[in-house]
Tab-separated table of C-alpha atoms in Angstrom:
chain	number	residue	atom	x	y	z
H	101	MET	CA	10.513	10.078	24.600
H	102	THR	CA	8.734	12.883	23.594
H	103	ALA	CA	5.433	14.358	24.684
H	104	THR	CA	2.575	14.092	22.191
H	105	PRO	CA	1.403	17.924	20.635
H	106	THR	CA	-2.251	16.953	21.945
H	107	THR	CA	-1.928	16.247	25.495
H	108	GLY	CA	1.808	16.208	26.378
H	109	ARG	CA	1.622	12.680	27.680
H	110	VAL	CA	4.296	10.423	27.374
H	111	THR	CA	3.613	6.915	26.704
H	112	SER	CA	5.335	6.138	23.285
H	113	GLN	CA	7.739	2.720	23.529
H	114	ILE	CA	10.373	3.856	20.767
H	115	THR	CA	13.171	6.280	21.625
H	116	GLN	CA	14.333	9.202	19.989
H	117	GLU	CA	17.286	6.903	18.956
H	118	GLN	CA	15.516	4.535	17.244
H	119	VAL	CA	13.127	6.410	15.402
H	120	THR	CA	16.124	8.704	13.811
H	121	TRP	CA	17.928	5.467	12.782
H	122	PHE	CA	14.751	4.541	11.673
H	123	ALA	CA	14.316	7.409	9.662
H	124	HIS	CA	17.495	7.778	8.168
H	125	THR	CA	17.171	4.433	7.302
H	126	PHE	CA	13.610	4.919	5.609
H	127	ASP	CA	15.639	8.124	3.573
H	128	GLN	CA	18.031	5.624	2.108
H	129	LEU	CA	16.187	3.377	1.073
H	130	VAL	CA	13.873	6.216	-0.556
H	131	ALA	CA	16.849	7.446	-2.566
H	132	ASN	CA	17.994	4.266	-3.788
H	133	ILE	CA	14.852	3.955	-5.356
H	134	GLU	CA	14.491	7.103	-6.686
H	135	LYS	CA	17.723	6.413	-8.490
H	136	ALA	CA	14.940	4.018	-10.897
H	137	VAL	CA	12.406	6.085	-10.704
H	138	LEU	CA	13.145	9.455	-10.709
H	139	GLY	CA	10.871	12.835	-9.353
H	140	LYS	CA	8.516	10.809	-7.787
H	141	GLN	CA	9.511	10.700	-4.008
H	142	HIS	CA	6.094	11.561	-2.508
H	143	VAL	CA	4.537	8.125	-4.190
H	144	THR	CA	8.007	6.254	-3.062
H	145	ARG	CA	7.653	7.188	0.474
H	146	LEU	CA	3.989	6.254	0.307
H	147	ALA	CA	5.281	2.836	-1.398
H	148	LEU	CA	7.630	2.085	1.678
H	149	THR	CA	5.133	3.612	4.263
H	150	CYS	CA	3.093	0.556	2.789
H	151	LEU	CA	5.657	-1.953	2.969
H	152	LEU	CA	6.735	-0.884	6.778
H	153	SER	CA	3.101	-1.036	7.511
H	154	GLU	CA	2.113	-4.888	6.225
H	155	GLY	CA	-0.107	-3.757	4.063
H	156	HIS	CA	-0.316	-3.911	0.193
H	157	MET	CA	-0.586	-0.956	-2.272
H	158	LEU	CA	-2.460	-0.231	-5.646
H	159	LEU	CA	-1.340	1.699	-8.608
H	160	GLU	CA	-3.797	3.388	-10.695
H	161	ASP	CA	-2.245	5.000	-13.739
H	162	PHE	CA	-2.101	4.954	-17.479
H	163	PRO	CA	0.514	2.784	-19.318
H	164	GLY	CA	3.898	4.242	-19.397
H	165	THR	CA	4.057	6.447	-16.321
H	166	GLY	CA	6.337	4.172	-14.038
H	167	LYS	CA	3.922	2.136	-12.404
H	168	THR	CA	6.040	-1.309	-13.001
H	169	GLN	CA	8.908	0.390	-12.554
H	170	LEU	CA	8.412	1.676	-9.326
H	171	ALA	CA	6.735	-1.826	-7.610
H	172	ARG	CA	10.288	-3.442	-9.592
H	173	ALA	CA	12.882	-0.607	-7.884
H	174	LEU	CA	11.258	-1.373	-4.569
H	175	SER	CA	11.495	-5.226	-4.425
H	176	ALA	CA	15.006	-4.653	-6.013
H	177	THR	CA	16.012	-2.316	-2.639
H	178	VAL	CA	14.928	-5.083	-0.287
H	179	GLN	CA	16.930	-8.503	-0.245
H	180	GLY	CA	14.241	-11.008	-0.381
H	181	THR	CA	12.344	-13.149	-2.658
H	182	HIS	CA	10.448	-11.680	-6.002
H	183	SER	CA	7.491	-12.363	-8.264
H	184	ARG	CA	5.760	-11.062	-10.888
H	185	ILE	CA	2.599	-12.086	-12.117
H	186	GLN	CA	1.451	-10.565	-15.752
H	187	PHE	CA	-2.807	-10.157	-15.413
H	188	THR	CA	-4.355	-11.880	-18.243
H	189	PRO	CA	-7.751	-12.823	-19.091
H	190	ASP	CA	-7.365	-16.206	-18.826
H	191	LEU	CA	-4.931	-16.254	-15.820
H	192	LEU	CA	-6.018	-19.093	-13.715
H	193	PRO	CA	-6.663	-18.967	-9.431
H	194	SER	CA	-3.946	-22.097	-9.345
H	195	ASP	CA	-1.798	-19.966	-11.870
H	196	VAL	CA	-1.376	-17.425	-8.908
H	197	THR	CA	-1.757	-19.420	-5.934
H	198	GLY	CA	-0.193	-23.011	-6.447
H	199	VAL	CA	-1.409	-26.449	-7.011
H	200	THR	CA	-1.238	-29.303	-5.446
H	201	ILE	CA	-0.348	-32.573	-7.411
H	202	TYR	CA	0.301	-36.383	-7.071
H	203	GLU	CA	3.787	-37.603	-7.008
H	204	PRO	CA	3.813	-40.942	-8.506
H	205	THR	CA	6.825	-41.728	-7.144
H	206	LYS	CA	6.223	-40.413	-3.666
H	207	GLN	CA	2.489	-41.696	-3.806
H	208	ALA	CA	1.732	-38.691	-2.134
H	209	PHE	CA	0.161	-35.089	-3.445
H	210	GLU	CA	2.547	-32.658	-2.936
H	211	PHE	CA	2.159	-28.815	-2.965
H	212	HIS	CA	3.551	-27.251	-5.985
H	213	PRO	CA	3.546	-23.096	-4.505
H	214	GLY	CA	2.730	-20.028	-7.013
H	215	PRO	CA	4.422	-16.735	-7.825
H	216	ILE	CA	2.291	-15.141	-4.818
H	217	PHE	CA	4.879	-17.024	-2.518
H	218	ALA	CA	7.278	-14.205	-2.512
H	219	THR	CA	8.486	-11.142	-0.266
H	220	ILE	CA	7.283	-8.455	-2.605
H	221	VAL	CA	4.468	-9.446	-5.559
H	222	LEU	CA	4.213	-7.595	-8.141
H	223	ALA	CA	0.879	-7.632	-9.859
H	224	ASP	CA	0.606	-5.834	-12.880
H	225	GLU	CA	-2.245	-4.809	-14.637
H	226	ILE	CA	-4.570	-6.681	-12.064
H	227	ASN	CA	-8.414	-5.439	-13.470
H	228	ARG	CA	-7.053	-7.394	-16.413
H	229	ALA	CA	-7.813	-10.912	-14.980
H	230	SER	CA	-11.501	-12.240	-14.294
H	231	PRO	CA	-12.903	-11.771	-10.823
H	232	LYS	CA	-12.412	-14.944	-10.323
H	233	THR	CA	-8.653	-15.283	-9.911
H	234	GLN	CA	-8.806	-11.645	-8.704
H	235	SER	CA	-10.640	-13.472	-5.514
H	236	ALA	CA	-7.812	-15.829	-5.401
H	237	LEU	CA	-5.669	-12.909	-3.645
H	238	LEU	CA	-8.140	-11.974	-1.262
H	239	GLU	CA	-7.032	-14.481	1.619
H	240	VAL	CA	-3.667	-13.977	1.098
H	241	MET	CA	-3.512	-10.227	1.066
H	242	GLU	CA	-5.509	-10.238	4.772
H	243	GLU	CA	-3.742	-13.564	6.168
H	244	GLY	CA	-0.440	-14.163	4.495
H	245	ARG	CA	-1.480	-17.589	3.316
H	246	VAL	CA	-3.457	-19.889	0.894
H	247	THR	CA	-5.414	-22.365	1.244
H	248	ILE	CA	-5.096	-25.140	-0.925
H	249	ASP	CA	-7.274	-28.442	-0.552
H	250	GLY	CA	-8.199	-27.662	3.356
H	251	LYS	CA	-4.974	-27.078	4.343
H	252	PRO	CA	-2.749	-23.184	4.852
H	253	HIS	CA	0.049	-22.482	3.302
H	254	SER	CA	2.119	-19.172	5.244
H	255	VAL	CA	3.592	-16.736	2.733
H	256	GLY	CA	6.121	-15.387	5.315
H	257	GLN	CA	6.940	-12.136	6.505
H	258	PRO	CA	7.469	-9.300	4.698
H	259	PHE	CA	5.076	-10.134	2.462
H	260	MET	CA	3.690	-7.118	0.138
H	261	VAL	CA	1.428	-7.506	-3.242
H	262	ILE	CA	2.051	-4.088	-5.340
H	263	ALA	CA	-0.786	-4.302	-7.845
H	264	THR	CA	-1.110	-2.137	-11.122
H	265	GLN	CA	-4.277	-1.705	-13.015
H	266	ASN	CA	-4.590	0.889	-15.977
H	267	PRO	CA	-8.227	2.835	-15.474
H	268	ILE	CA	-10.854	1.349	-15.912
H	269	GLU	CA	-12.392	2.834	-18.918
H	270	GLN	CA	-9.614	1.397	-20.589
H	271	ALA	CA	-10.411	-1.432	-22.773
H	272	GLY	CA	-9.853	-5.290	-21.380
H	273	THR	CA	-10.420	-4.477	-17.557
H	274	TYR	CA	-12.210	-5.715	-14.766
H	275	ARG	CA	-13.248	-3.665	-12.044
H	276	LEU	CA	-12.317	-4.873	-8.679
H	277	PRO	CA	-14.661	-5.651	-6.048
H	278	GLU	CA	-15.109	-3.458	-2.855
H	279	ALA	CA	-14.101	-6.208	-0.810
H	280	GLN	CA	-10.970	-6.392	-2.978
H	281	LEU	CA	-10.302	-2.851	-2.936
H	282	ASP	CA	-10.450	-3.027	0.847
H	283	ARG	CA	-7.417	-5.321	1.095
H	284	PHE	CA	-5.376	-2.442	-0.538
H	285	LEU	CA	-3.764	-0.333	2.308
H	286	MET	CA	-3.396	2.774	-0.107
H	287	LYS	CA	-3.766	3.524	-3.522
H	288	SER	CA	-1.845	5.984	-5.431
H	289	SER	CA	-0.749	7.404	-8.973
H	290	VAL	CA	2.814	7.913	-10.493
H	291	GLY	CA	1.814	10.602	-12.881
H	292	TYR	CA	3.755	11.558	-15.474
H	293	PRO	CA	7.331	13.158	-14.772
H	294	ASP	CA	8.032	16.821	-14.207
H	295	HIS	CA	10.555	18.165	-17.344
H	296	GLU	CA	13.537	18.051	-15.688
H	297	ALA	CA	12.842	14.303	-14.618
H	298	THR	CA	11.449	13.626	-18.460
H	299	ILE	CA	14.577	15.449	-19.936
H	300	ALA	CA	17.184	12.845	-17.414
H	301	VAL	CA	15.653	9.765	-18.567
H	302	LEU	CA	15.125	10.658	-22.050
H	303	ALA	CA	19.430	11.648	-21.221
H	304	ASP	CA	19.528	7.898	-20.097
H	305	ALA	CA	17.711	6.510	-22.706
H	306	LYS	CA	20.198	3.192	-23.305
H	307	THR	CA	19.569	1.835	-20.107
H	308	ARG	CA	16.273	-0.248	-20.760
H	309	ASP	CA	15.522	-1.135	-17.250
H	310	ARG	CA	16.923	1.217	-14.555
H	311	ALA	CA	15.538	-1.170	-11.652
H	312	LYS	CA	18.293	-3.434	-12.445
H	313	THR	CA	20.694	-1.091	-12.232
H	314	LEU	CA	19.891	-1.152	-8.231
H	315	SER	CA	21.282	-3.283	-5.558
H	316	PRO	CA	19.878	-4.526	-2.389
H	317	LEU	CA	20.188	-1.907	0.406
H	318	ILE	CA	18.004	-3.971	3.144
H	319	ALA	CA	17.398	-7.378	4.045
H	320	SER	CA	14.197	-8.553	4.746
H	321	ASN	CA	14.257	-9.185	8.426
H	322	VAL	CA	15.358	-5.719	8.836
H	323	ILE	CA	12.104	-4.897	7.310
H	324	VAL	CA	10.325	-6.900	9.516
H	325	GLU	CA	11.946	-5.336	12.932
H	326	MET	CA	11.521	-1.811	11.164
H	327	SER	CA	7.671	-2.500	11.296
H	328	LYS	CA	7.916	-3.604	14.999
H	329	LEU	CA	9.348	-0.135	15.763
H	330	ALA	CA	6.923	1.419	13.566
H	331	ASP	CA	3.733	-0.270	15.696
H	332	GLU	CA	5.449	1.461	18.993
H	333	VAL	CA	4.831	4.911	17.379
H	334	HIS	CA	2.286	6.382	20.032
H	335	VAL	CA	-1.315	7.271	18.645
H	336	ASP	CA	-2.754	9.780	21.327
H	337	PRO	CA	-6.462	9.023	22.168
H	338	ALA	CA	-7.429	12.904	20.309
H	339	ILE	CA	-6.148	11.491	17.079
H	340	LEU	CA	-8.066	8.117	17.308
H	341	GLY	CA	-10.988	10.160	18.068
H	342	TYR	CA	-10.117	12.405	15.479
H	343	VAL	CA	-9.899	8.769	12.911
H	344	SER	CA	-13.570	7.995	13.830
H	345	ARG	CA	-15.412	10.971	13.483
H	346	ILE	CA	-13.286	11.334	9.553
H	347	ALA	CA	-15.478	7.654	9.556
H	348	GLU	CA	-18.496	8.650	10.982
H	349	GLU	CA	-19.016	11.397	8.903
H	350	SER	CA	-17.827	9.396	5.404
H	351	ARG	CA	-20.723	6.755	6.630
H	352	ARG	CA	-23.230	9.356	6.450
H	353	HIS	CA	-22.105	11.913	3.962
H	354	PRO	CA	-25.083	12.210	1.262
H	355	SER	CA	-22.488	12.327	-1.437
H	356	LEU	CA	-20.899	8.395	-0.746
H	357	LYS	CA	-22.790	5.185	-0.904
H	358	LEU	CA	-19.885	3.453	1.156
H	359	GLY	CA	-18.098	4.939	3.871
H	360	LEU	CA	-15.007	4.335	5.760
H	361	SER	CA	-14.876	0.567	7.191
H	362	VAL	CA	-12.986	-0.757	10.786
H	363	ARG	CA	-10.771	-2.200	8.669
H	364	GLY	CA	-10.190	0.843	6.739
H	365	CYS	CA	-9.605	2.455	10.501
H	366	LEU	CA	-7.206	0.115	11.579
H	367	ALA	CA	-5.197	0.673	8.126
H	368	TYR	CA	-5.098	4.848	8.519
H	369	VAL	CA	-3.341	4.366	12.026
H	370	ARG	CA	-1.264	1.946	10.956
H	371	CYS	CA	0.344	3.769	7.865
H	372	ALA	CA	0.332	7.134	10.225
H	373	LYS	CA	2.059	5.420	12.468
H	374	THR	CA	4.736	4.315	10.099
H	375	TRP	CA	4.321	8.378	8.173
H	376	ALA	CA	5.030	9.513	11.733
H	377	ALA	CA	8.937	7.303	12.103
H	378	SER	CA	9.922	8.066	9.085
H	379	GLN	CA	9.650	11.943	9.440
H	380	GLY	CA	11.655	11.291	13.184
H	381	ARG	CA	8.837	11.351	15.414
H	382	THR	CA	7.880	8.944	18.301
H	383	TYR	CA	4.039	10.438	18.105
H	384	VAL	CA	1.557	10.968	15.295
H	385	VAL	CA	0.001	14.581	14.611
H	386	PRO	CA	-3.020	15.311	12.804
H	387	ASP	CA	-1.270	16.631	9.436
H	388	ASP	CA	0.098	12.679	9.406
H	389	ILE	CA	-3.900	11.922	9.379
H	390	LYS	CA	-3.984	14.703	7.035
H	391	MET	CA	-1.893	13.816	4.371
H	392	LEU	CA	-2.369	10.124	4.230
H	393	ALA	CA	-6.465	10.507	3.875
H	394	GLU	CA	-6.427	10.844	0.351
H	395	PRO	CA	-3.933	7.435	-0.110
H	396	VAL	CA	-6.141	5.685	2.141
H	397	LEU	CA	-9.289	6.559	1.628
H	398	SER	CA	-10.172	7.019	-1.814
H	399	HIS	CA	-10.612	3.354	-3.322
H	400	ARG	CA	-12.383	2.573	0.063
H	401	LEU	CA	-15.568	5.412	-0.202
H	402	LEU	CA	-17.604	4.625	-3.002
H	403	LEU	CA	-20.213	7.377	-4.574
H	404	ALA	CA	-23.692	7.394	-4.672
H	405	ALA	CA	-24.901	7.269	-8.500
H	406	GLU	CA	-26.358	10.992	-8.009
H	407	ALA	CA	-22.692	12.449	-7.184
H	408	GLN	CA	-21.248	10.738	-9.772
H	409	PHE	CA	-23.174	11.895	-12.249
H	410	ALA	CA	-23.039	15.462	-10.451
H	411	GLY	CA	-19.465	15.437	-11.292
H	412	THR	CA	-18.412	14.629	-7.967
H	413	THR	CA	-15.165	12.717	-7.480
H	414	VAL	CA	-13.947	10.989	-4.171
H	415	GLU	CA	-11.014	13.780	-3.698
H	416	HIS	CA	-13.865	16.301	-3.365
H	417	VAL	CA	-15.302	14.604	-0.952
H	418	ILE	CA	-12.412	13.321	1.011
H	419	ASP	CA	-11.258	17.303	1.087
H	420	GLN	CA	-14.836	18.143	2.283
H	421	ILE	CA	-14.740	15.755	5.163
H	422	LEU	CA	-11.831	16.732	6.450
H	423	ALA	CA	-12.337	20.750	6.389
H	424	ASP	CA	-15.392	19.755	8.438
H	425	ILE	CA	-13.697	18.080	10.843
H	426	ALA	CA	-11.567	20.231	13.503
H	427	PRO	CA	-8.509	18.387	14.057
H	428	PRO	CA	-7.445	17.954	17.682
H	429	ALA	CA	-5.142	20.649	18.171
H	430	GLU	CA	-7.589	23.337	16.707
H	431	ARG	CA	-10.526	21.645	19.056
H	432	ALA	CA	-8.239	22.255	21.698
H	433	SER	CA	-7.150	25.630	21.322
H	434	ALA	CA	-11.134	26.443	20.172
């Protein structure tokens, strides 16, 4: 066990040996995914952190930047069932969740599961579907089950939705409602590759789909065990207070009309635990909170109209909040 840097108290239930295995396995998964998605280690680590935190990820970027490739590479790395849903304006909720059909031979209604019943679900271009279809994901992303005709159907564990969306300024897109956005643990973007990575991709232009070349590296039940280990990472009360102050400041910030919810705070802590374990630590440090601020908070904080007109960005507000609140270590040394 290792003492936390803020108080020195040793209360973590995860051992250093366990966390070393966790970090080693995490690095192996990242290396495997990077065979298909070159030069994007940071967003790859975020995606894995999201999976191991039992959350869902939203990737927003322009077409052709590798959003779908990242999602498919993650799916190919984890042994389990995978599905892809292409969201279109005419997609119905039952096309996602499934439907109950009367079977004459059995003289009974039988449930036919939709593509949402998979280990990793790729929801491609989610904001091209109507709000009604988008809302079909609310229950399953929050509770891991689908209710059809009053009967719940579990999707099992692990379960992760990786949704991609194009910027809302593009034609044929619908803005995701706040309730839907809050179901995503993280939001990030892939971005264009750097010069060296672009050359490497072009040199292998004969490979149409790099994700197809990947082999499963880990069984789905191991993902569940790693998630349980991450839950045991210690978070000092001073760190929890730091997260709480960030949330409180976001709720009264003049540039925001919607601050961080309690659900968002819980997501923040879960991600920080997993990130700490991936770094080989049995405890969370303030830098984990700072590093994860943008991917965890950016889609949960809504700008006020005046701030939007003034050109303020959510990322700028997050930087302001972090600058105004001293982390625990600094408070202790003040």
